Amino acid sequence: MLLVTLISFGTISSQNKEKQKDPIIENIIKEATENSQLEQLGHELLDVIGPRLVGTPQMQQANDWAVAKYKSWGIDARNEKWGEWRGWERGISHIDLVSPRIQSLDGTQLAWNPSTSDEGVTAEVIVIPTVKDSLSFQNWLNGIKGKIVLVSIKQPTGRPNYNWEEYATEESFNKMKDARAEETKAWRANIKKTGYSSRSIIPALEKAGAVGIVSSNWSKGFGVNKIFSARTKTIPQVDLELEDYTMLYRMVEYGDKPQIHIVAKSKELGRVPTFNTIAEIKGTEKPDEYVILSAHFDSWDGGTGATDNGTGTLVMMEAMRILKKMYPNPKRTILVGHWGSEEQGLNGSRAFVEDHPEIVKNVQAVFNQDNGTGRVVRISGAGYVHSYEYISRWLSAVPKDITQHIETTFPGRPSGGGSDNASFNAAGVPSFSLSSLSWDYWNYTWHTNRDTYDKIVFDDVRSNAILTAILAYKASEDESKTSREKIILPINSRTGKQGTWPKLRSPTRNGGLD
Ligand SMILES: [Zn+2]
């Protein structure tokens, strides 16, 4: 105790020489730096609970875990039901080449895949043929009973462009890109000739008696695929890593008649409730006014959702923990929303906006983070005329070593979608995206099988927790309520029409259920 007093006294007196420093801000930085809980929280959420697809028991576990965490920090927390979803739980995926030789393949079932039996399915693999027209495709469909069908294009290379750019001769790089563009065009034209789209062809294959679907949704990096939903009703749909997929494709083309074995187990759990986790530190002077910290809690389930949006989740949880410790009696209420089902259309946050008009009308500011592990490098005024005045005032309290990386744009434009700040923007609430440095987010982690703990850059996440806690503190303490005056959007040069602000949209409250 004495030691602490001496240190803080020493800090204050040395700082007085340059600039009066705010002890709350000093304490926030010290706590975030010397007593960080980010690694521990990341382990518990990502390694132990895992991915958080809407409607899965793991999403529910995450909701319960977060409430328990907040309570352990002395923060009030609750799970608020906003809808219901198809309940589903991912089981084992195991995909093997069994002929002409044996090899375990790198792949996984897509989300909401219908379960196979324990034995799974073993069958010959075929590819979609080049067809003359929809009639010839229908003829081909008649012969696919009992087969597993490859439904994605065969990529000419598994090396990303940046790798070609570094090593290939210019001629060879250009040749590859031209060939790929041509093959992609031809692939699309052929799918069109079948009379189906790349999506609707899957139910058609299933109806014709295929026993499995294999796709490969390459994300243009080494070994990285995007993993979304299955489009089959009773047969398995799995995604294979690029080279395992193209190897099968070559085997078909060379007439090797490859066979694979797929075990893809899952459980259907009927209709289950879905929640937002809400926690709050009550304001003392203006308890009915709110500063909202925001990050969606759900994820896709090819990886563990580490950067989408595990890191945003960690930032907000850590900021709340630190605020409760160092700023326990805020002027305004500080509320955090860990939204459900952002990935299917901002559903949790849209429901919150719809269900809580009393909160929405009294929001001072929303800070949302949802684009990966990187330190914050961009903040836009989101189209609010006076955002410059208050955001730059709050930012001026943040240490230089954090703000030096941040480019601000004022008044900016409202966000029409993309993440949960858009749900609040549509209600006219000053809501801002804390936008991160990419760290190859779009290709390597966003919705991919490689969105895992090892990609987290904890120094950047720590910096974001400090930034968020200070912004929340300053927004809470502000003398005045923020202005909601909106800019008039310019005329769209493409359509010639006057730009309009995004409109409020209702969430999907019953998802994945027929
Ligand atoms: Zn996200």
Short mmCIF file of C-alpha atoms in Angstrom, two decimals, residues 54-55 80-85 112 274-276 296-298 300 338-355 418-424 505-512:
data_model
loop_
_atom_site.label_atom_id
_atom_site.label_comp_id
_atom_site.label_asym_id
_atom_site.label_seq_id
_atom_site.Cartn_x
_atom_site.Cartn_y
_atom_site.Cartn_z
CA VAL A 54 -25.03 -18.79 -33.65
CA GLY A 55 -27.25 -21.54 -32.28
CA GLU A 80 -30.56 -10.88 -23.04
CA LYS A 81 -32.54 -13.13 -25.35
CA TRP A 82 -33.18 -11.55 -28.74
CA GLY A 83 -34.26 -14.48 -30.89
CA GLU A 84 -34.10 -18.18 -31.72
CA TRP A 85 -31.97 -20.14 -34.14
CA TRP A 112 -24.88 -26.68 -40.26
CA THR A 274 -29.98 -16.73 -28.77
CA PHE A 275 -28.56 -13.97 -26.60
CA ASN A 276 -26.55 -10.78 -26.37
CA HIS A 296 -19.84 -9.05 -31.77
CA PHE A 297 -19.39 -12.26 -29.85
CA ASP A 298 -20.35 -14.83 -32.46
CA TRP A 300 -17.94 -18.57 -38.13
CA HIS A 338 -21.29 -8.61 -26.91
CA TRP A 339 -23.69 -9.17 -29.80
CA GLY A 340 -24.95 -12.46 -31.15
CA SER A 341 -25.27 -13.39 -34.83
CA GLU A 342 -23.47 -10.42 -36.34
CA GLU A 343 -22.29 -12.75 -39.07
CA GLN A 344 -25.82 -13.43 -40.34
CA GLY A 345 -26.72 -9.73 -40.58
CA LEU A 346 -25.96 -7.72 -37.40
CA ASN A 347 -28.89 -9.50 -35.74
CA GLY A 348 -27.97 -9.12 -32.07
CA SER A 349 -27.15 -5.42 -32.25
CA ARG A 350 -30.18 -4.66 -34.45
CA ALA A 351 -32.35 -6.40 -31.87
CA PHE A 352 -30.76 -4.38 -29.05
CA VAL A 353 -31.45 -1.13 -30.91
CA GLU A 354 -35.05 -2.22 -31.54
CA ASP A 355 -35.64 -3.48 -27.98
CA GLY A 418 -20.22 -4.44 -42.17
CA SER A 419 -20.41 -4.43 -38.40
CA ASP A 420 -22.54 -3.52 -35.41
CA ASN A 421 -21.74 0.19 -35.35
CA ALA A 422 -24.00 0.34 -38.44
CA SER A 423 -27.00 -0.81 -36.36
CA PHE A 424 -26.55 2.24 -34.13
CA ARG A 505 -33.53 -2.61 -40.20
CA SER A 506 -35.14 -5.29 -38.11
CA PRO A 507 -33.05 -8.32 -37.17
CA THR A 508 -33.73 -11.90 -38.20
CA ARG A 509 -35.11 -13.29 -34.95
CA ASN A 510 -35.78 -16.82 -36.19
CA GLY A 511 -32.79 -18.04 -38.09
CA GLY A 512 -31.95 -21.22 -39.95
#
